[in-house]
Coordinates of C-alpha atoms in Angstrom, one line a residue:
Chain H
M84 CA 64.8 177.4 42.2
K85 CA 65.1 176.4 45.7
S86 CA 66.9 173.4 46.9
S87 CA 69.1 170.7 45.5
R88 CA 71.6 172.4 43.3
T89 CA 75.0 171.2 42.5
F90 CA 77.4 173.6 43.9
P91 CA 79.2 175.0 40.9
L92 CA 82.1 176.6 42.5
V93 CA 85.5 175.3 41.8
L94 CA 87.2 177.7 44.2
A95 CA 89.4 177.3 47.1
V96 CA 88.7 180.2 49.4
A97 CA 91.7 180.0 51.5
G98 CA 91.4 176.6 52.9
V99 CA 88.0 177.0 54.6
L100 CA 86.1 176.3 51.4
T101 CA 84.8 172.9 52.3
A102 CA 83.7 174.0 55.7
C103 CA 81.8 176.9 54.2
S104 CA 80.2 175.4 51.2
R105 CA 78.6 172.6 53.0
V106 CA 76.7 174.8 55.5
T107 CA 73.1 173.9 55.4
P108 CA 71.2 176.9 54.1
K109 CA 69.6 179.2 56.6
T110 CA 70.5 177.4 59.7
E111 CA 73.4 179.5 60.9
P112 CA 74.0 183.1 60.4
A113 CA 77.3 183.6 58.6
P114 CA 79.5 180.8 60.0
A115 CA 82.2 182.5 61.9
T116 CA 84.9 181.7 59.5
P117 CA 88.5 182.9 59.6
A118 CA 88.3 183.4 55.9
P119 CA 89.3 187.0 55.7
A120 CA 92.5 186.7 57.6
V121 CA 93.5 183.6 55.8
A122 CA 92.3 184.9 52.5
S123 CA 94.2 188.0 52.6
A124 CA 97.2 186.1 53.6
A125 CA 96.8 183.6 50.8
A126 CA 96.0 186.1 48.2
P127 CA 97.9 189.3 49.1
A128 CA 97.1 192.4 47.3
P129 CA 94.2 191.5 45.1
A130 CA 94.8 194.9 43.6
P131 CA 91.4 196.3 42.7
V132 CA 91.5 196.7 38.9
P133 CA 90.5 200.3 38.2
S134 CA 87.4 200.8 36.1
S135 CA 86.7 197.2 35.4
A136 CA 84.8 196.3 32.3
P137 CA 81.8 194.3 33.6
V138 CA 80.1 197.2 35.3
A139 CA 80.6 199.6 32.4
G140 CA 76.9 199.9 31.8
A141 CA 76.0 200.4 35.5
P142 CA 74.7 203.7 36.7
S143 CA 77.3 205.5 38.7
A144 CA 75.2 205.6 41.9
G145 CA 75.7 202.1 43.0
T146 CA 79.3 201.5 42.8
A147 CA 81.0 204.8 42.8
S148 CA 79.3 206.1 45.9
T149 CA 80.3 203.3 48.1
S150 CA 83.3 203.8 50.2
V151 CA 84.8 200.5 49.5
G152 CA 88.4 200.8 50.3
D153 CA 91.3 198.8 49.2
R154 CA 91.1 196.2 51.8
L155 CA 88.6 193.7 50.4
A156 CA 89.8 190.2 50.7
G157 CA 90.2 188.4 47.4
A158 CA 89.3 184.9 46.5
T159 CA 90.9 182.4 44.4
G160 CA 89.7 179.7 42.1
T161 CA 87.6 179.7 38.9
V162 CA 84.0 180.4 38.6
A163 CA 82.4 180.0 35.2
G164 CA 85.7 180.6 33.6
R165 CA 86.5 183.6 35.7
D166 CA 89.7 183.6 37.6
L167 CA 88.8 185.0 40.9
A168 CA 92.4 185.7 41.9
T169 CA 92.7 188.3 39.3
S170 CA 89.2 189.7 39.7
D171 CA 88.5 193.0 41.4
P172 CA 86.3 192.0 44.4
R173 CA 84.2 195.1 44.2
A174 CA 83.6 194.7 40.5
V175 CA 82.5 191.1 41.0
L176 CA 80.3 192.0 43.9
T177 CA 78.6 194.8 42.0
E178 CA 78.2 193.0 38.7
M179 CA 74.6 193.0 37.6
I180 CA 72.5 190.0 36.6
F181 CA 69.8 190.0 34.0
F182 CA 66.4 188.5 33.7
D183 CA 63.9 187.3 31.0
Y184 CA 60.7 189.3 30.4
D185 CA 58.3 189.2 33.3
Q186 CA 60.4 186.6 35.0
S187 CA 62.3 186.5 38.3
E188 CA 63.9 183.1 37.7
L189 CA 67.7 183.2 37.7
R190 CA 69.3 182.4 34.4
A191 CA 72.3 180.1 34.3
E192 CA 74.7 183.0 33.7
A193 CA 73.1 184.9 36.6
R194 CA 73.7 182.0 38.9
A195 CA 77.3 181.9 37.7
T196 CA 77.6 185.7 38.5
L197 CA 76.1 185.1 41.9
D198 CA 78.5 182.2 42.5
A199 CA 81.5 184.6 42.0
K200 CA 79.9 187.0 44.4
L201 CA 79.5 184.2 46.9
A202 CA 83.2 183.6 47.0
F203 CA 83.9 187.2 47.9
L204 CA 81.0 187.4 50.4
Q205 CA 82.5 184.4 52.1
A206 CA 85.9 185.9 52.1
N207 CA 84.7 189.2 53.5
P208 CA 82.1 188.3 56.2
S209 CA 81.7 191.9 57.3
I210 CA 80.4 193.0 53.9
R211 CA 76.7 193.7 53.6
I212 CA 75.1 194.2 50.2
R213 CA 71.9 195.6 48.9
V214 CA 70.3 194.0 45.9
A215 CA 68.1 196.3 43.8
G216 CA 65.6 194.7 41.4
H217 CA 64.6 196.5 38.2
T218 CA 62.3 195.9 35.3
D219 CA 61.8 197.1 31.8
E220 CA 59.2 199.6 30.9
R221 CA 56.6 197.1 29.7
G222 CA 54.1 195.8 32.1
S223 CA 52.1 197.7 34.6
D224 CA 54.1 200.3 36.5
E225 CA 52.9 199.1 39.9
Y226 CA 53.1 195.4 39.1
N227 CA 56.7 196.1 38.0
I228 CA 57.6 197.4 41.5
A229 CA 56.6 194.0 42.9
L230 CA 58.4 192.2 40.0
G231 CA 61.6 194.1 40.8
M232 CA 61.4 193.0 44.4
R233 CA 60.9 189.4 43.3
R234 CA 64.1 189.7 41.2
A235 CA 66.0 191.1 44.1
A236 CA 64.7 188.5 46.4
A237 CA 65.6 185.7 43.9
A238 CA 69.3 186.7 44.1
K239 CA 69.1 187.0 47.9
R240 CA 67.5 183.7 48.2
Y241 CA 70.2 182.1 46.1
L242 CA 73.0 183.5 48.2
V243 CA 71.2 182.7 51.5
D244 CA 70.6 179.1 50.4
L245 CA 74.4 178.9 49.8
G246 CA 75.1 180.0 53.3
I247 CA 75.3 183.8 53.4
A248 CA 73.5 185.2 56.4
E249 CA 70.1 186.7 55.5
S250 CA 71.0 189.8 57.5
R251 CA 73.9 190.6 55.1
I252 CA 71.6 191.1 52.1
A253 CA 69.1 193.8 51.9
V254 CA 66.6 193.9 49.0
V255 CA 65.0 196.9 47.4
T256 CA 63.0 197.4 44.2
F257 CA 62.9 200.2 41.7
G258 CA 60.5 198.6 39.3
E259 CA 60.7 200.4 35.9
E260 CA 61.5 203.7 37.5
R261 CA 65.3 203.7 37.0
P262 CA 66.2 202.3 33.6
I263 CA 69.8 202.1 32.4
N264 CA 68.7 202.6 28.8
T265 CA 65.6 204.7 28.2
E266 CA 65.1 203.5 24.6
S267 CA 62.1 201.4 23.8
T268 CA 63.9 198.5 22.1
E269 CA 64.4 194.9 22.9
A270 CA 68.1 195.6 23.6
A271 CA 67.2 198.4 26.0
W272 CA 64.6 196.3 27.8
A273 CA 67.1 193.4 28.2
Q274 CA 69.6 195.8 29.8
N275 CA 66.9 197.2 32.1
R276 CA 65.6 193.8 33.4
R277 CA 68.3 193.5 36.1
D278 CA 69.5 193.2 39.7
E279 CA 72.1 195.8 40.8
F280 CA 74.3 195.1 43.7
E281 CA 75.6 197.7 46.0
I282 CA 78.1 197.3 48.9
V283 CA 76.4 199.1 51.8
A284 CA 78.7 198.1 54.7
G285 CA 82.0 196.4 55.4
G286 CA 83.7 197.5 52.3
T287 CA 86.4 199.2 54.4
G288 CA 88.4 198.3 57.4
N289 CA 87.7 194.7 57.2
G290 CA 91.2 193.6 56.8
P291 CA 92.8 191.1 59.1
A292 CA 91.4 191.8 62.5
Chain Y
M42 CA 11.8 204.8 27.4
R43 CA 9.1 204.9 24.8
G44 CA 7.5 208.2 25.6
M45 CA 8.2 211.2 23.6
V46 CA 8.5 213.9 26.2
R47 CA 8.5 213.0 29.8
R48 CA 9.2 214.6 33.1
F49 CA 12.2 213.0 34.7
D50 CA 11.9 212.6 38.4
A51 CA 15.3 213.1 39.8
I52 CA 14.5 211.7 43.3
L53 CA 13.3 208.5 41.8
M54 CA 16.3 208.3 39.5
M55 CA 18.7 208.7 42.2
G56 CA 17.0 206.2 44.4
L57 CA 16.8 203.6 41.7
G58 CA 20.2 204.1 40.1
M59 CA 20.2 202.9 36.6
A60 CA 16.9 201.2 36.6
I61 CA 15.1 204.2 35.3
G62 CA 12.8 202.9 32.6
S63 CA 9.8 201.5 34.5
A64 CA 10.2 203.8 37.4
L65 CA 9.4 206.8 35.3
A66 CA 5.7 205.9 35.1
A67 CA 5.3 206.3 38.8
Q68 CA 5.7 209.9 39.9
E69 CA 5.6 211.3 43.4
P70 CA 2.5 213.6 43.3
G71 CA 3.4 217.1 43.9
V72 CA 7.2 216.6 43.5
R73 CA 8.7 217.8 40.3
I74 CA 12.4 218.0 39.9
G75 CA 13.9 217.8 36.4
L76 CA 13.4 219.2 33.0
T77 CA 11.2 218.4 30.1
Y78 CA 13.1 216.7 27.3
T79 CA 13.1 213.6 25.1
P80 CA 14.5 210.6 27.0
G81 CA 17.6 209.1 25.5
S82 CA 18.7 212.4 24.1
Q83 CA 21.2 214.9 25.3
P84 CA 19.0 217.8 26.3
G85 CA 20.1 221.2 24.9
I86 CA 21.0 223.8 27.5
Y87 CA 21.5 227.5 26.8
L88 CA 23.7 229.4 29.2
V89 CA 22.7 233.0 29.4
P90 CA 25.7 235.4 29.2
V91 CA 26.8 236.3 32.7
R92 CA 27.3 240.0 33.6
G93 CA 30.2 241.1 35.8
A94 CA 33.9 241.0 35.7
D95 CA 34.1 237.2 36.0
G96 CA 31.0 236.5 34.1
D97 CA 32.7 235.2 31.0
S98 CA 35.0 233.0 33.1
V99 CA 32.1 231.5 35.0
R100 CA 30.1 230.9 31.9
R101 CA 33.0 229.3 30.0
I102 CA 33.9 227.0 32.9
I103 CA 30.3 225.8 33.3
A104 CA 29.8 225.3 29.6
R105 CA 33.0 223.2 29.4
D106 CA 32.0 221.2 32.4
L107 CA 28.6 220.4 30.9
E108 CA 30.2 219.4 27.7
F109 CA 32.8 217.2 29.5
G110 CA 29.9 215.5 31.3
H111 CA 28.5 214.2 28.0
R112 CA 24.9 214.3 29.4
L113 CA 23.9 217.7 28.1
T114 CA 24.4 219.6 24.8
V115 CA 25.5 223.2 25.4
I116 CA 24.0 225.4 22.8
A117 CA 26.4 227.9 21.3
P118 CA 28.6 228.0 24.4
D119 CA 30.7 230.9 22.9
S120 CA 27.9 232.9 21.7
G121 CA 27.2 236.1 23.6
A122 CA 23.8 236.6 21.9
V123 CA 20.3 236.4 23.3
V124 CA 20.8 238.3 26.5
P125 CA 17.3 238.3 28.0
T126 CA 15.7 241.5 29.0
G127 CA 12.6 241.5 31.1
R128 CA 10.6 238.3 30.8
F129 CA 12.2 235.2 29.3
N130 CA 11.3 234.6 25.7
Y131 CA 10.9 230.9 26.0
P132 CA 9.8 230.3 22.4
L133 CA 13.0 231.8 21.2
Y134 CA 15.1 229.4 23.3
A135 CA 12.9 226.5 22.1
R136 CA 13.8 227.5 18.5
L137 CA 17.5 227.3 19.5
G138 CA 16.9 223.7 20.5
A139 CA 17.2 224.4 24.2
A140 CA 15.2 222.3 26.7
G141 CA 16.6 224.4 29.5
V142 CA 18.1 227.9 30.0
V143 CA 20.5 228.6 32.8
Q144 CA 20.6 232.1 34.2
L145 CA 23.5 233.0 36.5
V146 CA 23.7 236.3 38.4
L147 CA 26.9 237.2 40.3
Q148 CA 25.8 238.9 43.5
A149 CA 27.6 241.7 45.2
D150 CA 28.5 239.4 48.1
G151 CA 30.5 237.2 45.7
S152 CA 27.8 234.5 45.6
A153 CA 26.0 233.3 42.4
L154 CA 22.3 233.0 42.0
V155 CA 21.6 230.3 39.5
T156 CA 18.2 229.6 37.9
L157 CA 17.3 226.8 35.6
H158 CA 14.3 227.5 33.3
D159 CA 12.3 224.7 31.7
V160 CA 11.7 226.0 28.2
V161 CA 8.8 223.7 27.4
A162 CA 7.0 224.4 30.6
A163 CA 7.9 228.1 30.2
Q164 CA 8.8 228.6 33.8
A165 CA 11.7 228.7 36.2
Q166 CA 12.4 225.2 37.4
E167 CA 15.1 225.5 40.0
T168 CA 16.9 228.3 41.7
R169 CA 19.7 228.2 44.2
R170 CA 22.4 230.5 45.6
F171 CA 26.0 229.2 45.5
A172 CA 28.8 230.7 47.6
L173 CA 31.9 231.4 45.6
P174 CA 34.9 231.5 48.0
G175 CA 37.5 234.1 47.1
P176 CA 39.9 235.0 45.8
R177 CA 38.3 235.0 42.4
L178 CA 39.8 232.5 39.9
S179 CA 41.6 230.7 42.7
P180 CA 41.4 226.9 42.9
A181 CA 38.7 227.0 45.6
W182 CA 36.7 229.5 43.6
R183 CA 37.0 227.4 40.4
L184 CA 36.0 224.3 42.4
A185 CA 32.9 226.1 43.6
V186 CA 32.0 227.0 40.0
H187 CA 32.5 223.4 39.0
G188 CA 30.1 222.6 41.7
I189 CA 27.5 224.8 40.0
A190 CA 27.9 222.8 36.8
D191 CA 27.4 219.6 38.7
V192 CA 24.2 220.7 40.3
I193 CA 22.9 222.0 36.9
E194 CA 23.6 218.6 35.5
E195 CA 21.7 217.0 38.4
W196 CA 18.8 219.4 37.9
V197 CA 18.4 218.4 34.3
T198 CA 19.3 214.7 34.3
G199 CA 18.9 213.6 37.9
T200 CA 22.6 212.6 38.0
R201 CA 25.1 214.9 39.7
G202 CA 28.1 215.8 37.5
V203 CA 31.8 215.1 38.3
A204 CA 33.3 218.5 37.5
A205 CA 34.1 219.4 41.1
T206 CA 36.8 216.7 41.3
R207 CA 40.5 216.5 40.8
V208 CA 42.9 213.9 39.5
L209 CA 46.1 213.0 41.3
F210 CA 48.9 211.8 39.1
V211 CA 52.6 211.2 39.0
R212 CA 55.0 213.4 37.1
G213 CA 58.7 212.9 37.3
G214 CA 58.3 210.8 40.4
A215 CA 56.4 213.5 42.2
L216 CA 52.7 213.8 43.0
W217 CA 50.6 216.3 41.1
R218 CA 47.0 217.2 40.9
I219 CA 44.8 218.7 38.2
D220 CA 41.2 219.8 38.1
S221 CA 38.8 217.6 36.1
D222 CA 38.7 220.2 33.3
G223 CA 42.5 220.4 33.0
A224 CA 43.0 223.6 35.0
N225 CA 45.1 224.2 38.1
E226 CA 47.8 221.7 37.4
Q227 CA 50.2 221.8 40.3
P228 CA 52.4 219.6 42.5
V229 CA 50.7 218.4 45.7
P230 CA 52.6 220.4 48.3
G231 CA 54.7 218.5 50.8
V232 CA 54.5 215.1 49.2
G233 CA 57.4 214.8 46.8
A234 CA 58.2 211.2 45.7
A235 CA 55.1 209.1 45.2
L236 CA 53.8 206.4 43.0
G237 CA 50.3 204.9 42.6
P238 CA 48.2 207.5 44.5
A239 CA 44.7 206.7 45.9
W240 CA 42.0 208.9 47.4
H241 CA 40.3 208.4 50.7
P242 CA 36.5 208.7 49.9
D243 CA 36.3 211.8 52.0
G244 CA 38.6 213.5 49.6
R245 CA 40.8 214.9 52.5
S246 CA 43.5 212.3 52.7
I247 CA 45.4 210.2 50.1
A248 CA 47.7 207.2 50.1
F249 CA 50.5 206.3 47.8
A250 CA 53.7 204.3 47.6
R251 CA 56.9 206.2 48.4
M252 CA 60.0 204.8 46.6
R253 CA 63.3 205.6 48.3
D254 CA 66.7 204.2 48.0
D255 CA 66.2 202.1 51.1
G256 CA 62.8 200.8 50.2
T257 CA 59.2 201.4 49.0
S258 CA 56.4 201.7 51.5
V259 CA 52.8 202.9 51.7
V260 CA 52.2 206.4 53.1
V261 CA 48.9 208.0 54.1
H262 CA 49.0 211.7 53.7
E263 CA 46.5 214.3 55.1
L264 CA 46.1 216.9 52.3
A265 CA 45.3 219.9 54.5
S266 CA 47.9 219.4 57.2
G267 CA 50.5 217.5 55.3
E268 CA 50.7 215.1 58.2
E269 CA 51.9 211.7 57.1
R270 CA 51.9 208.1 58.5
R271 CA 53.8 205.2 57.1
V272 CA 51.8 202.0 57.1
R273 CA 53.7 199.4 59.2
T274 CA 54.0 196.1 57.4
G275 CA 57.2 194.4 58.5
A276 CA 57.9 193.7 54.9
P277 CA 60.6 195.4 52.8
L278 CA 58.1 196.3 50.1
S279 CA 54.6 197.7 50.4
L280 CA 52.7 199.3 47.5
S281 CA 49.4 200.0 45.7
P282 CA 47.2 201.3 48.5
A283 CA 43.4 201.5 48.0
F284 CA 40.8 202.7 50.5
S285 CA 37.5 200.9 50.9
P286 CA 34.5 202.9 49.8
D287 CA 33.3 203.4 53.4
G288 CA 36.7 204.8 54.2
K289 CA 37.3 202.4 57.1
W290 CA 39.9 200.1 55.5
L291 CA 43.1 200.5 53.6
A292 CA 44.2 197.6 51.4
F293 CA 47.7 197.3 50.0
A294 CA 50.2 194.8 48.8
A295 CA 53.3 193.8 50.8
G296 CA 56.0 191.3 50.7
E297 CA 59.5 190.4 49.4
S298 CA 59.7 187.3 47.2
G299 CA 56.1 187.7 46.1
T300 CA 53.6 190.1 47.6
D301 CA 50.2 189.5 49.2
L302 CA 47.2 191.7 49.9
Y303 CA 46.6 193.0 53.3
V304 CA 44.0 195.3 54.9
V305 CA 44.4 197.5 58.0
P306 CA 41.7 199.6 59.7
V307 CA 42.2 203.3 58.7
G308 CA 43.9 205.0 61.6
A309 CA 45.1 201.9 63.2
W310 CA 48.4 202.2 61.5
D311 CA 50.4 200.4 64.1
E312 CA 48.2 197.4 64.2
P313 CA 49.4 194.3 62.3
P314 CA 47.6 194.2 59.0
L315 CA 45.3 191.4 58.2
R316 CA 46.4 189.2 55.3
V317 CA 43.9 188.7 52.5
T318 CA 45.6 186.6 49.8
V319 CA 47.9 183.5 49.9
G320 CA 50.0 184.0 46.9
R321 CA 52.8 181.5 47.7
G322 CA 55.6 183.6 46.1
S323 CA 53.5 185.2 43.3
T324 CA 52.8 188.9 43.0
N325 CA 49.4 189.9 44.3
A326 CA 48.9 193.7 44.1
Q327 CA 46.7 196.6 43.0
P328 CA 43.6 195.9 45.2
T329 CA 40.4 197.7 44.3
F330 CA 37.2 197.4 46.4
A331 CA 33.7 196.7 45.2
P332 CA 31.3 199.6 46.2
D333 CA 29.9 197.5 49.1
G334 CA 33.5 196.8 50.3
R335 CA 32.9 193.1 50.5
R336 CA 34.9 192.0 47.5
I337 CA 38.3 193.0 46.1
A338 CA 39.6 192.8 42.6
F339 CA 43.4 192.6 42.3
T340 CA 46.3 191.7 39.9
T341 CA 48.0 188.3 40.4
S342 CA 50.7 186.3 38.8
R343 CA 49.7 183.1 40.4
L344 CA 48.8 181.5 37.1
G345 CA 52.2 182.2 35.7
R346 CA 50.8 185.2 33.8
N347 CA 49.1 188.3 35.1
E348 CA 45.4 188.2 35.5
I349 CA 42.7 190.0 37.5
Y350 CA 41.3 188.0 40.3
L351 CA 38.4 188.6 42.7
T352 CA 38.4 187.7 46.4
D353 CA 36.1 188.3 49.3
A354 CA 37.7 191.0 51.5
D355 CA 38.5 188.4 54.1
G356 CA 40.4 186.2 51.6
A357 CA 37.7 183.7 50.9
N358 CA 36.5 182.6 47.4
P359 CA 39.3 183.8 45.2
E360 CA 38.3 183.5 41.6
L361 CA 39.7 184.4 38.2
L362 CA 37.8 187.3 36.7
T363 CA 39.6 187.9 33.3
S364 CA 39.4 184.4 31.8
T365 CA 38.4 185.7 28.3
A366 CA 41.3 185.2 25.9
L367 CA 41.7 188.4 24.1
T368 CA 45.1 187.5 23.0
D369 CA 47.5 184.5 23.2
A370 CA 49.8 186.3 25.6
P371 CA 47.5 187.6 28.2
Y372 CA 48.7 190.2 30.7
R373 CA 46.1 192.0 32.6
A374 CA 46.7 194.6 35.4
D375 CA 45.5 197.9 36.9
P376 CA 42.0 196.8 37.9
A377 CA 39.6 199.5 39.0
W378 CA 36.1 198.6 40.3
S379 CA 33.5 201.1 39.0
P380 CA 31.6 203.0 41.6
D381 CA 28.3 201.6 40.4
G382 CA 29.7 198.1 40.9
R383 CA 28.9 196.9 37.4
F384 CA 32.4 196.8 35.8
V385 CA 36.0 196.4 36.5
A386 CA 38.2 198.5 34.2
F387 CA 41.7 197.2 33.6
S388 CA 44.7 197.2 31.2
T389 CA 45.1 194.3 28.9
Q390 CA 48.1 193.7 26.6
I391 CA 47.1 193.2 23.0
D392 CA 50.0 192.8 20.5
G393 CA 52.4 193.7 23.3
R394 CA 50.7 197.0 24.1
F395 CA 48.3 197.8 27.0
Q396 CA 44.8 198.8 26.1
I397 CA 41.9 199.9 28.3
A398 CA 39.1 197.5 28.7
T399 CA 36.2 196.8 31.0
I400 CA 34.7 193.5 32.1
S401 CA 31.1 193.2 33.2
L402 CA 30.6 191.5 36.6
R403 CA 27.3 190.3 35.4
D404 CA 28.2 188.3 32.3
R405 CA 32.0 188.8 32.1
A406 CA 31.6 190.6 28.7
V407 CA 34.8 192.4 27.8
R408 CA 34.8 195.7 26.0
Q409 CA 38.0 197.3 24.7
Y410 CA 38.1 201.0 24.5
T411 CA 41.5 202.0 23.1
T412 CA 43.7 201.0 20.2
E413 CA 46.1 203.9 19.7
G414 CA 49.4 203.8 21.5
I415 CA 49.9 202.3 25.0
N416 CA 46.9 202.9 27.3
E417 CA 46.9 201.8 30.9
D418 CA 46.0 202.5 34.5
P419 CA 42.3 203.4 34.4
S420 CA 40.7 205.1 37.4
W421 CA 36.9 205.8 37.6
A422 CA 35.2 209.1 38.1
P423 CA 32.6 209.1 40.8
D424 CA 29.9 208.9 38.2
G425 CA 30.9 205.4 37.1
R426 CA 30.8 206.6 33.5
H427 CA 34.1 208.5 32.9
L428 CA 37.6 207.2 33.6
V429 CA 41.0 208.7 33.5
F430 CA 43.9 206.7 32.0
T431 CA 47.5 207.0 30.8
S432 CA 48.1 207.0 27.1
S433 CA 51.2 207.3 25.0
R434 CA 49.3 208.2 21.8
T435 CA 50.8 211.7 21.5
G436 CA 54.4 210.4 21.9
T437 CA 54.6 211.1 25.7
R438 CA 52.6 209.6 28.4
Q439 CA 49.7 211.9 29.3
L440 CA 46.4 211.5 31.1
W441 CA 43.2 211.2 29.1
V442 CA 39.6 211.0 30.0
L443 CA 37.3 208.4 28.5
D444 CA 33.5 208.5 28.4
T445 CA 32.7 204.8 28.5
E446 CA 29.2 205.3 27.1
S447 CA 30.2 207.2 24.0
G448 CA 33.8 206.1 23.7
R449 CA 34.9 209.7 23.3
V450 CA 38.2 210.8 24.8
R451 CA 39.8 214.1 25.7
Q452 CA 43.4 214.9 26.8
L453 CA 43.6 216.0 30.4
T454 CA 47.4 216.8 30.9
R455 CA 49.7 218.4 28.3
G456 CA 53.0 219.2 30.0
A457 CA 55.8 216.8 30.9
A458 CA 54.9 213.1 31.0
A459 CA 52.1 212.2 33.4
R460 CA 50.8 208.8 34.6
M461 CA 49.1 206.9 37.3
G462 CA 46.0 209.1 37.4
A463 CA 43.6 208.7 40.4
W464 CA 40.2 210.4 40.1
S465 CA 39.0 212.0 43.3
P466 CA 35.6 211.6 44.9
R467 CA 33.3 214.6 44.6
L468 CA 35.1 217.2 46.5
L469 CA 32.2 219.5 47.5
S470 CA 29.8 218.3 50.1
V471 CA 26.2 218.0 48.7
P472 CA 24.4 221.2 49.6

């Protein structure tokens, strides 16, 4: 899970892409990039799409309570078939990822979801996020608290390895304590084995400085 | 254990633990504690009806405690017959099958005078006065009555009972407690959100993990004062605290991408904890100490699946404990080291559902105790014989008590869902 991954982004974050994406993981905290200014110029009015579909299943706490304003910088390009220019930054940043039973390895689609977040995190360097790891109800309650943390840490590690400053990503675990779906079915368990993403800072007032 | 009727010597039994058999032959001359009954049986005890306003309550509580202890047979616990007048009619009690008769007199000062009669010897065997703190029927009063039952059990069998104990558990994210007999169910005041509670062996403070939106950390909580200390770890997650049996150390798990076990001296909450395990990104959690404090059993995912490991308390000699393949998809968790040191109880997944099992530390023999529903999170009573666990067998998760010698179970909680039971030490100091 750690090193040597082919960088799957085919995006052009406002001209600074190449500079950003080749940053060696962990060496520098958030390269001081002019991305937001350029980005908002290049992609004016990314027009947050109201009630976007991808977070439909998400509990309201994470996304609704954040005071993310209308000034998130957009990103352009295509990640895993997703056209970032037409994506709501907040929806992308808060889209959940899902895990296999008792695993904290990132699935391919989870990595693609994180790649889309990466673009917006790079475009909005003042944004800080919190990743909350969750598990299904199977397994030991206490062990699941630790497993949830491993899941949150896996997403964090992925983004940090791609150049996002560690200080911008907080991790927290809720184990099996906060399920999305309280049924005891395979489908419910699959929904509950997830990372949720919350914007905790920098969602407002980060427009062109 | 071949003799028919034999005087048990309680002092010897306590001293030698479980190795009773050969010790029985040698008796301290002039010391006689215990009751005459057939070894290996559950001696019958008759509780004489108790006079006074609270007499029925006292008798009912004690009778139930003795039944829950599984070491004595209470004869006709609900019968109000055979109230003695004048001298004890020992042959009558013998005909009822009683090896002992307990007589309890509530005194004007609120105390209780308790006498155990040996039916075969036809004489009073033990007598002691017990204080019963008011107000009557209050939790403290009930605890004292449970203490009487525990001493009666000790008088007869040589082993003190575990009625004067409580079980902490989690209900709806909050911490609750309940008496060992299922009475006095109430939230622990001032605690609120808590997971995975653990008792300090002095019974006066507890530890648990507090899960908040900004993180989960281990908290030590003084029950009487409500004073709390967060254990400093420097990690975004800490959980599953456990005190060492001598009360001097707190072990817990902490970390981020993977957790390791740490220990910290109790009270030295600002000192950097000492690391015990090297998990290299795996989960290592749920420590439980051996009675001598030198070894720790814990859950680890280091093999790619969850198993119970043992380690020295300083981290040396890690070793897989649960190597027996009960199933082709092993998942073991929730270890709990028995107070007598002989077993580790744990949860093991069988056909996708947790069941309660014990593994012997002598020969690694595994014994499975449950089959119905999902059963997990065992916690030993101080007698090393009973344990409390969480079961879904009634449709909601509730706490149940298992007698590991007979396999019998009883339901402890009945309200909203309950889990993560932690059995207290004996809560009354030995008189």
